[in-house]
């Protein structure tokens, strides 16, 4: 069953990101 949660917690969302910069996910460039 789905549970409604507060999705506005940026710190918690980025905590498991491999890399983050300026509050955003940092991903490798795929297009040159």
Coordinates of C-alpha atoms in Angstrom, one line a residue:
X1 CA 0.0 0.0 0.0
X2 CA 1.3 3.5 -0.8
X3 CA 1.9 5.9 2.0
X4 CA 1.9 9.6 1.6
X5 CA 5.1 11.3 2.8
X6 CA 6.7 14.7 2.8
X7 CA 8.8 14.8 -0.4
X8 CA 10.1 18.2 0.2
X9 CA 13.1 17.2 2.4
X10 CA 16.0 17.9 0.0
X11 CA 18.7 16.8 2.5
X12 CA 17.1 13.4 3.0
X13 CA 16.6 12.9 -0.7
X14 CA 20.2 13.7 -1.5
X15 CA 21.6 11.7 1.4
X16 CA 21.9 8.5 -0.7
X17 CA 23.0 10.2 -4.0
X18 CA 26.4 9.1 -5.1
X19 CA 27.2 12.8 -5.8
X20 CA 25.4 16.1 -5.2
X21 CA 26.3 19.7 -5.9
X22 CA 24.4 22.8 -5.0
X23 CA 21.4 20.8 -3.8
X24 CA 21.0 18.8 -7.0
X25 CA 22.0 15.3 -8.1
X26 CA 25.3 15.2 -9.9
X27 CA 25.3 12.7 -12.8
X28 CA 28.0 11.9 -15.4
X29 CA 27.7 13.6 -18.8
X30 CA 26.3 11.2 -21.4
X31 CA 26.1 13.5 -24.5
X32 CA 29.2 15.2 -25.8

